[in-house]
Coordinates of C-alpha atoms in Angstrom, one line a residue:
M1 CA -69.9 -115.6 -2.3
K2 CA -66.6 -114.6 -1.0
K3 CA -65.2 -114.1 -4.6
I4 CA -68.1 -111.8 -5.6
T5 CA -67.5 -109.6 -2.5
Q6 CA -63.8 -109.2 -3.4
H7 CA -64.8 -108.2 -7.0
W8 CA -67.1 -105.5 -5.9
T9 CA -64.5 -104.1 -3.5
A10 CA -61.9 -103.7 -6.3
L11 CA -64.4 -101.9 -8.5
G12 CA -65.1 -99.5 -5.7
L13 CA -61.5 -98.6 -5.2
V14 CA -61.0 -98.0 -9.0
F15 CA -64.0 -95.8 -9.1
A16 CA -62.8 -93.8 -6.1
W17 CA -59.2 -93.4 -7.5
S18 CA -60.7 -92.0 -10.7
F19 CA -62.1 -89.1 -8.7
V20 CA -59.0 -88.5 -6.5
V21 CA -56.3 -88.3 -9.1
P22 CA -57.8 -85.5 -11.2
S23 CA -58.4 -83.4 -8.2
W24 CA -54.8 -84.0 -6.9
A25 CA -53.4 -83.0 -10.4
A26 CA -55.4 -79.8 -10.4
D27 CA -54.2 -78.9 -6.9
S28 CA -50.6 -79.6 -7.9
Q29 CA -50.9 -77.4 -11.0
I30 CA -52.4 -74.6 -8.9
S31 CA -49.6 -74.8 -6.3
T32 CA -46.8 -74.9 -8.9
A33 CA -48.1 -72.1 -11.0
P34 CA -46.1 -68.7 -10.5
K35 CA -47.8 -66.0 -8.7
A36 CA -48.3 -62.6 -10.4
S37 CA -45.8 -60.0 -8.9
K38 CA -47.2 -56.8 -7.5
P39 CA -45.4 -53.5 -7.9
V40 CA -43.3 -52.4 -4.9
A41 CA -44.0 -48.9 -3.7
T42 CA -41.0 -46.6 -2.9
G43 CA -41.1 -43.3 -1.0
T44 CA -44.7 -42.4 -0.3
V45 CA -46.1 -43.3 -3.7
T46 CA -48.0 -46.7 -4.4
S47 CA -48.6 -48.0 -7.9
E48 CA -50.5 -51.1 -9.2
K49 CA -48.7 -51.0 -12.5
Q50 CA -46.1 -53.6 -13.3
Q51 CA -42.4 -52.3 -13.0
V52 CA -40.9 -51.3 -16.3
T53 CA -37.3 -51.4 -17.5
Q54 CA -35.3 -48.1 -16.7
G55 CA -33.8 -46.1 -19.6
P56 CA -30.6 -44.0 -19.9
V57 CA -29.8 -41.3 -17.3
E58 CA -30.8 -37.7 -18.2
L59 CA -28.7 -34.9 -16.8
L60 CA -30.9 -31.9 -15.7
P61 CA -30.0 -28.4 -14.5
G62 CA -28.7 -28.3 -10.9
I63 CA -30.2 -27.0 -7.7
D64 CA -28.6 -24.2 -5.7
L65 CA -29.5 -23.9 -2.1
S66 CA -28.4 -22.0 1.0
G67 CA -27.5 -23.7 4.2
G68 CA -30.7 -24.1 6.4
K69 CA -33.1 -23.2 3.6
S70 CA -35.4 -25.5 1.6
M71 CA -37.3 -25.5 -1.7
L72 CA -40.0 -27.5 -3.4
L73 CA -38.9 -29.2 -6.6
R74 CA -41.7 -29.9 -9.1
L75 CA -41.1 -32.8 -11.5
S76 CA -42.4 -33.1 -15.1
E77 CA -43.2 -36.8 -14.8
P78 CA -44.4 -39.0 -11.9
A79 CA -41.6 -40.5 -9.8
L80 CA -41.3 -44.0 -8.4
R81 CA -38.4 -43.4 -6.1
I82 CA -35.6 -40.9 -5.3
S83 CA -32.1 -41.0 -3.9
I84 CA -29.7 -38.3 -2.5
G85 CA -26.0 -38.9 -2.7
N86 CA -24.8 -37.3 0.6
P87 CA -27.5 -37.0 3.2
D88 CA -25.2 -34.8 5.3
V89 CA -25.3 -32.1 2.7
A90 CA -29.0 -32.2 1.7
D91 CA -32.1 -34.0 2.7
V92 CA -35.0 -34.9 0.3
T93 CA -38.6 -36.1 0.8
L94 CA -41.0 -37.3 -1.9
I95 CA -44.2 -35.4 -1.1
N96 CA -46.2 -36.9 -4.0
A97 CA -45.5 -38.3 -7.4
K98 CA -44.5 -34.8 -8.8
E99 CA -43.2 -32.9 -5.9
V100 CA -39.9 -33.3 -4.0
Y101 CA -39.0 -31.4 -0.8
V102 CA -35.2 -30.5 -0.7
L103 CA -33.5 -29.1 2.4
G104 CA -29.9 -27.8 2.5
K105 CA -28.0 -28.8 5.6
K106 CA -24.4 -27.7 5.2
T107 CA -22.1 -26.4 2.6
G108 CA -21.1 -29.0 0.0
V109 CA -22.0 -30.6 -3.3
T110 CA -24.1 -33.8 -3.9
N111 CA -26.6 -35.1 -6.5
L112 CA -30.2 -36.2 -6.7
I113 CA -31.4 -39.2 -8.7
V114 CA -35.1 -39.5 -9.7
W115 CA -36.6 -42.7 -11.2
S116 CA -39.8 -42.0 -13.2
A117 CA -42.7 -44.4 -13.7
N118 CA -42.2 -44.4 -17.5
G119 CA -38.7 -45.7 -17.2
K120 CA -36.7 -42.5 -17.4
T121 CA -33.9 -41.6 -14.9
S122 CA -32.8 -38.0 -14.2
L123 CA -29.7 -36.7 -12.4
R124 CA -29.4 -33.3 -10.8
D125 CA -26.5 -31.7 -9.0
V126 CA -27.3 -30.1 -5.6
V127 CA -25.0 -27.4 -4.4
V128 CA -25.5 -26.1 -0.9
G129 CA -23.6 -22.9 -0.1
L130 CA -23.8 -19.5 1.6
D131 CA -26.8 -17.2 1.2
A132 CA -25.3 -15.0 -1.6
G133 CA -28.5 -13.1 -2.1
M134 CA -28.8 -12.0 1.5
L135 CA -25.2 -11.0 1.7
Q136 CA -25.5 -9.0 -1.5
S137 CA -28.6 -7.1 -0.2
R138 CA -26.8 -6.4 3.1
L139 CA -23.7 -5.0 1.4
A140 CA -25.9 -2.8 -0.8
K141 CA -27.5 -1.4 2.3
W142 CA -24.3 -1.0 4.4
V143 CA -22.0 0.3 1.6
P144 CA -23.9 2.0 -1.1
T145 CA -22.2 2.1 -4.5
T146 CA -23.1 3.6 -7.9
E147 CA -23.2 0.1 -9.5
P148 CA -24.6 -3.0 -7.8
L149 CA -22.2 -5.5 -6.4
M150 CA -22.2 -9.1 -7.4
V151 CA -21.7 -11.8 -4.8
D152 CA -21.0 -15.4 -5.9
V153 CA -20.3 -18.5 -3.8
M154 CA -17.9 -21.3 -4.6
A155 CA -18.1 -23.9 -1.9
D156 CA -16.8 -22.2 1.2
T157 CA -15.5 -19.2 -0.7
V158 CA -17.2 -15.9 -1.4
V159 CA -16.3 -14.0 -4.6
L160 CA -17.0 -10.2 -4.7
R161 CA -17.3 -8.5 -8.1
G162 CA -18.2 -5.0 -9.2
R163 CA -16.9 -1.4 -9.2
V164 CA -16.3 0.8 -6.2
P165 CA -15.2 4.5 -6.2
D166 CA -12.2 4.2 -3.8
A167 CA -10.1 1.7 -2.0
V168 CA -11.6 2.5 1.4
K169 CA -15.0 1.2 0.3
A170 CA -13.4 -1.9 -1.2
H171 CA -11.7 -2.7 2.1
R172 CA -14.9 -2.0 4.0
I173 CA -16.9 -4.4 1.8
V174 CA -14.3 -7.2 2.2
S175 CA -14.3 -6.8 5.9
L176 CA -18.1 -6.9 6.2
A177 CA -18.2 -10.0 3.9
E178 CA -15.7 -11.8 6.1
A179 CA -17.7 -10.9 9.3
Y180 CA -21.0 -12.0 7.7
T181 CA -19.6 -15.4 6.6
G182 CA -18.0 -16.1 9.9
G183 CA -14.4 -15.7 8.8
K184 CA -14.6 -17.7 5.6
K185 CA -12.4 -16.9 2.7
V186 CA -13.4 -13.9 0.6
I187 CA -11.9 -13.3 -2.9
N188 CA -11.8 -9.6 -3.8
M189 CA -12.4 -9.0 -7.5
L190 CA -13.6 -5.5 -7.0
R191 CA -12.3 -2.8 -9.4
V192 CA -11.4 0.5 -7.9
E193 CA -12.3 3.5 -10.1
G194 CA -10.6 6.9 -10.2
S195 CA -7.0 7.8 -9.5
Q196 CA -5.2 5.7 -6.9
Q197 CA -1.9 7.4 -7.3
V198 CA -0.8 10.5 -5.3
M199 CA 1.7 13.0 -6.5
L200 CA 3.5 15.0 -3.8
E201 CA 5.1 18.4 -4.5
V202 CA 7.4 19.5 -1.7
K203 CA 9.2 22.8 -1.5
V204 CA 12.1 23.0 0.9
A205 CA 13.3 26.6 1.7
E206 CA 16.1 27.4 4.2
V207 CA 17.9 30.6 4.9
S208 CA 21.0 30.6 7.2
R209 CA 22.9 33.7 8.3
T210 CA 26.3 33.6 10.0
L211 CA 28.2 36.4 11.8
L212 CA 31.7 36.2 13.2
D213 CA 33.6 38.9 15.0
E214 CA 37.2 38.2 16.3
L215 CA 39.7 40.5 17.9
G216 CA 43.1 39.5 19.2
I217 CA 46.4 41.1 20.2
D218 CA 50.0 40.1 20.6
I219 CA 52.4 42.3 22.6
N220 CA 56.2 41.7 22.8
L221 CA 58.0 44.3 25.0
T222 CA 61.6 44.1 26.1
R223 CA 63.3 46.6 28.4
T224 CA 66.8 46.6 29.8
A225 CA 67.9 48.2 33.0
G226 CA 71.7 47.7 33.5
S227 CA 72.3 44.0 33.4
T228 CA 68.6 43.2 33.8
S229 CA 66.3 42.5 30.9
V230 CA 62.5 42.4 31.3
S231 CA 60.2 41.0 28.6
L232 CA 56.4 41.0 28.3
L233 CA 55.0 38.5 25.8
S234 CA 51.3 38.0 25.4
Q235 CA 50.1 35.9 22.6
F236 CA 46.3 36.3 22.2
L237 CA 46.2 36.2 18.4
S238 CA 42.9 35.1 16.9
S239 CA 42.5 33.2 13.7
G240 CA 41.6 36.3 11.8
A241 CA 43.0 36.9 8.4
T242 CA 43.7 40.6 8.9
A243 CA 46.7 41.7 11.0
L244 CA 48.1 45.1 12.0
T245 CA 51.7 45.1 13.3
V246 CA 53.6 48.0 14.9
A247 CA 57.3 47.6 15.7
R248 CA 60.2 49.8 16.6
A249 CA 63.4 49.8 14.8
N250 CA 65.4 48.5 17.7
G251 CA 63.2 45.5 17.8
M252 CA 62.4 45.8 21.5
T253 CA 58.7 46.7 20.9
N254 CA 56.5 44.6 18.7
I255 CA 52.7 44.8 18.8
T256 CA 50.4 42.8 16.5
L257 CA 46.7 43.2 16.2
T258 CA 44.4 40.7 14.5
A259 CA 40.8 41.3 13.7
E260 CA 38.2 39.6 11.5
M261 CA 34.5 40.0 10.7
K262 CA 32.8 37.4 8.7
K263 CA 29.2 37.3 7.4
G264 CA 27.6 34.4 5.6
L265 CA 24.3 33.8 4.0
V266 CA 23.1 30.4 2.7
K267 CA 19.9 29.8 0.8
I268 CA 18.7 26.3 0.1
L269 CA 15.7 25.7 -2.2
A270 CA 14.6 22.2 -3.3
E271 CA 11.4 21.2 -5.0
P272 CA 11.2 17.4 -5.2
T273 CA 8.2 15.8 -6.8
I274 CA 7.4 12.1 -6.4
T275 CA 4.4 9.9 -7.1
A276 CA 3.3 6.7 -5.2
I277 CA 0.4 4.3 -5.3
S278 CA -2.2 4.6 -2.5
G279 CA -1.0 2.6 0.5
Q280 CA 2.6 2.3 -0.7
E281 CA 5.6 4.3 0.5
G282 CA 7.5 6.7 -1.7
S283 CA 10.9 8.2 -0.9
F284 CA 13.2 10.8 -2.4
L285 CA 16.8 11.9 -1.6
A286 CA 18.9 14.5 -3.3
G287 CA 22.3 14.4 -1.6
G288 CA 25.0 12.0 -1.0
K289 CA 26.5 9.4 1.3
I290 CA 29.5 9.3 3.6
Y291 CA 31.2 6.5 5.4
I292 CA 32.0 6.8 9.1
P293 CA 34.6 4.4 10.7
V294 CA 33.2 2.4 13.6
P295 CA 35.5 0.4 15.8
Q296 CA 34.3 -3.1 16.6
G297 CA 36.6 -3.9 19.5
G298 CA 37.9 -7.3 20.3
I299 CA 41.4 -8.6 19.8
S300 CA 41.7 -7.6 16.2
N301 CA 40.4 -4.0 16.8
A302 CA 38.7 -4.2 13.4
I303 CA 37.1 -1.0 12.1
T304 CA 34.1 -1.1 9.8
L305 CA 32.5 1.7 7.7
Q306 CA 28.9 2.7 8.4
E307 CA 27.0 4.4 5.7
K308 CA 25.2 7.7 6.3
E309 CA 23.0 9.6 3.9
Y310 CA 22.6 13.4 3.8
G311 CA 20.8 16.0 1.7
V312 CA 17.2 16.8 1.0
G313 CA 15.0 13.7 1.6
L314 CA 11.4 12.9 1.7
S315 CA 9.3 9.8 2.5
F316 CA 5.6 9.6 2.6
I317 CA 2.7 7.1 2.6
P318 CA -0.5 8.2 0.9
T319 CA -3.9 6.7 1.2
V320 CA -6.8 7.8 -1.1
L321 CA -10.0 7.9 1.0
E322 CA -13.6 8.6 0.0
D323 CA -14.6 11.6 -2.1
G324 CA -11.0 12.4 -3.2
L325 CA -9.7 12.9 0.4
I326 CA -6.0 12.0 0.8
H327 CA -4.6 10.7 4.1
L328 CA -1.0 11.5 4.1
K329 CA 1.9 10.6 6.4
V330 CA 4.9 12.6 5.4
T331 CA 8.5 12.9 6.8
P332 CA 10.6 15.6 5.1
E333 CA 14.3 15.9 6.1
V334 CA 17.2 18.3 5.4
S335 CA 20.7 17.2 6.5
E336 CA 24.2 18.5 5.8
L337 CA 27.8 17.8 6.8
S338 CA 28.9 19.8 9.8
Q339 CA 32.0 21.9 9.4
L340 CA 33.2 21.2 12.9
G341 CA 33.0 17.4 13.1
A342 CA 33.4 15.2 16.1
T343 CA 36.8 14.8 17.8
V344 CA 37.7 11.3 19.0
K345 CA 40.7 10.3 21.0
A346 CA 41.9 6.8 20.7
L347 CA 43.6 4.7 23.4
N348 CA 47.0 5.2 21.9
G349 CA 46.5 9.0 22.2
Q350 CA 45.8 9.5 18.5
V351 CA 43.2 12.2 17.9
S352 CA 40.8 11.9 14.9
V353 CA 38.1 14.2 13.6
L354 CA 35.1 12.3 12.4
P355 CA 32.5 13.8 10.1
S356 CA 29.2 14.7 11.7
I357 CA 25.8 15.4 10.1
T358 CA 23.4 18.2 11.1
T359 CA 19.8 17.0 10.5
R360 CA 16.4 18.8 10.5
R361 CA 13.5 16.5 10.3
A362 CA 9.7 16.8 10.6
S363 CA 7.1 14.1 10.6
T364 CA 3.3 14.5 10.6
T365 CA 0.0 12.9 9.4
V366 CA -2.7 15.1 7.8
Q367 CA -5.7 14.8 5.5
L368 CA -5.9 16.9 2.4
R369 CA -8.1 17.4 -0.6
D370 CA -6.8 17.3 -4.1
G371 CA -4.5 20.3 -4.7
E372 CA -4.5 21.5 -1.1
S373 CA -1.2 22.4 0.7
F374 CA 0.1 22.5 4.2
A375 CA 3.3 24.1 5.6
I376 CA 5.7 22.9 8.3
G377 CA 7.4 25.9 9.8
G378 CA 9.0 27.0 13.0
L379 CA 12.2 25.1 12.4
I380 CA 14.4 28.0 13.6
K381 CA 17.9 27.7 14.9
S382 CA 19.7 30.5 16.6
N383 CA 23.2 29.9 18.1
V384 CA 25.4 32.4 19.9
T385 CA 29.0 31.6 20.8
E386 CA 31.3 33.9 22.8
A387 CA 34.8 33.2 23.8
I388 CA 37.4 35.4 25.7
R389 CA 41.1 34.6 26.2
A390 CA 42.9 36.9 28.6
F391 CA 45.9 37.4 30.8
P392 CA 44.9 37.0 34.5
I393 CA 44.3 40.3 36.3
L394 CA 45.7 42.4 33.5
G395 CA 43.0 41.3 31.1
E396 CA 40.4 42.5 33.6
L397 CA 41.6 46.1 33.7
P398 CA 39.0 48.7 32.4
I399 CA 40.9 50.1 29.5
L400 CA 44.3 48.6 29.3
G401 CA 42.8 45.1 29.7
A402 CA 41.9 45.1 26.0
L403 CA 45.7 44.7 25.3
F404 CA 45.8 41.5 27.2
R405 CA 42.9 39.6 25.9
S406 CA 41.2 38.4 22.7
N407 CA 37.5 38.2 22.0
A408 CA 35.5 36.0 19.6
F409 CA 31.8 36.4 19.0
Q410 CA 29.9 34.2 16.7
T411 CA 26.1 34.0 15.9
E412 CA 24.3 31.6 13.6
K413 CA 20.7 31.8 12.6
S414 CA 18.7 29.6 10.3
E415 CA 15.1 29.0 9.4
L416 CA 13.6 26.1 7.5
L417 CA 10.2 25.8 5.9
F418 CA 8.5 22.8 4.2
V419 CA 5.5 23.4 1.9
V420 CA 3.7 20.1 0.8
T421 CA 1.1 19.9 -1.9
A422 CA -0.8 16.7 -2.5
R423 CA -2.5 16.0 -5.9
L424 CA -4.2 13.0 -7.4
A425 CA -2.1 11.9 -10.3
K426 CA -3.8 12.3 -13.7
T427 CA -2.8 11.8 -17.3
S428 CA -1.2 14.9 -18.9
E429 CA -2.0 15.5 -22.6
T430 CA 0.8 18.1 -23.0
V431 CA 4.4 17.2 -23.6
L432 CA 6.5 17.7 -20.5
A433 CA 9.3 20.2 -20.8
L434 CA 12.9 19.2 -19.9
P435 CA 15.5 21.5 -18.4
T436 CA 17.8 20.7 -21.3
D437 CA 15.3 21.8 -24.0
S438 CA 16.4 25.4 -24.0
F439 CA 20.2 24.7 -23.8
K440 CA 22.2 25.2 -27.0
P441 CA 26.0 24.9 -26.9
P442 CA 27.9 27.9 -28.1
T443 CA 29.9 28.1 -31.3
R444 CA 33.7 28.5 -31.1
A445 CA 33.5 32.1 -31.9
E446 CA 30.8 32.7 -29.2
F447 CA 32.9 30.8 -26.7
M448 CA 36.4 32.1 -27.5
L449 CA 35.6 35.7 -28.5
E450 CA 32.4 36.5 -26.6
G451 CA 32.9 34.2 -23.6
L452 CA 29.5 32.7 -23.8
M453 CA 28.7 29.5 -22.1
E454 CA 25.6 28.8 -24.2
S455 CA 24.3 30.2 -27.4
P456 CA 21.5 32.8 -27.0
P457 CA 18.1 31.6 -28.0
A458 CA 17.1 32.3 -31.5
V459 CA 14.3 34.7 -32.1
S460 CA 11.4 33.0 -33.9
N461 CA 10.1 34.7 -37.0
D462 CA 6.7 33.0 -36.7
Q463 CA 5.6 35.3 -33.8
P464 CA 2.8 37.6 -35.0
S465 CA 3.8 41.2 -35.2
E466 CA 2.2 43.7 -32.9
P467 CA -0.9 45.2 -34.5
Q468 CA -0.2 48.7 -35.7
S469 CA -2.6 51.3 -34.5
E470 CA -4.5 53.2 -37.0
A471 CA -2.3 55.8 -38.5
A472 CA -3.2 59.3 -37.4
P473 CA -3.5 61.9 -40.1
A474 CA 0.0 63.0 -41.1
T475 CA 1.1 66.3 -39.8
P476 CA 2.7 68.4 -42.5
L477 CA 6.3 69.3 -41.9
K478 CA 7.0 72.8 -41.4
P479 CA 9.3 74.2 -44.0

């Protein structure tokens, strides 16, 4: 009985094991089987499709933004995820599968990468700069021009292009652009139309009159009374070139009278013409240079030479303003060597006469139109010099006092006038004439026999003859 019970127990275990093993094998297969992967959503888009392999990167046109402004970028294909290179320059947000919100933060350059659902990858450059359109509209409002201005932005630099009528507007546009951009660099590529060179015609006219009157006398009288001899000698001769002498045969009386009257007239006329670019200085000098010794002192007592210029000079700075107006700062000058000079006495007692220069200069700032002139006058000089040399007491006598004194009277008058004409330099179609065009050297016969310094101009035969008046009916001659 015991054996039968053990037999049935073993059959029960085998039967139970046959049910447990298949179920355990199925569970093990289920647990070891790989689970299906679900797509991972990026941005704000979810997709149930299985992820695909990405293809090559496609370069698309860039995006230009202004700092602080945004735009909505529409995509041609649905996007899975996006990425911006530098978040400090621009910020991006994926609104939906085909719309991207882009915001410019600060000036700079970065790029935007978009991964599409079909496996394509696109790359766009994002450039954030200044608001060129707003600046261009403001400049067109503030400084109107005939042609519209072009404003371009390169990183932190503004480039201005276009044409303006004068340099003043160009300077004004650049200043406004710098103020608008907060002091950023502005490259001026504006072209200034019209003439920007000023030609100055200056006429310098001076008339100087000089009058000199001198009268002097020299008396030499000798008288003898017994053994006593008395002499009267007065030497008041002037520097006059005319002398009248009266003398007795015995040589005891000798009277010399000198007198001179000198008149002088000097006329100076100069017409310098010079051209300079607007804003640049132009100068002109027709004269010469002298060297004045200047002691340096010290142990060596060295003397150096200092250069001085004299003559007719002119310096000016023109600026072409709006509508052909010329702003002009001009300084004309006329200087000459003085006939008197300056007397200098050295420590060792040596007397030297150094040259001195007489200068008349005027400086002014005016605004003129093309072809207008202005004059600088009133530079008048009038000097009167009187000198008397006399014998004390005798020279003060009413009538006889003229024999014991010498008189010198000198007057000098001069007047200087500047006439300045400003013109905008223009191209001349005609050939300019030279002063040497009409000069023709004389032949030997003309120079030796006729004393001509130049040959007379030849008479042209091409000149049309004067039209003859209609002949009146001939009057018959009387027999």
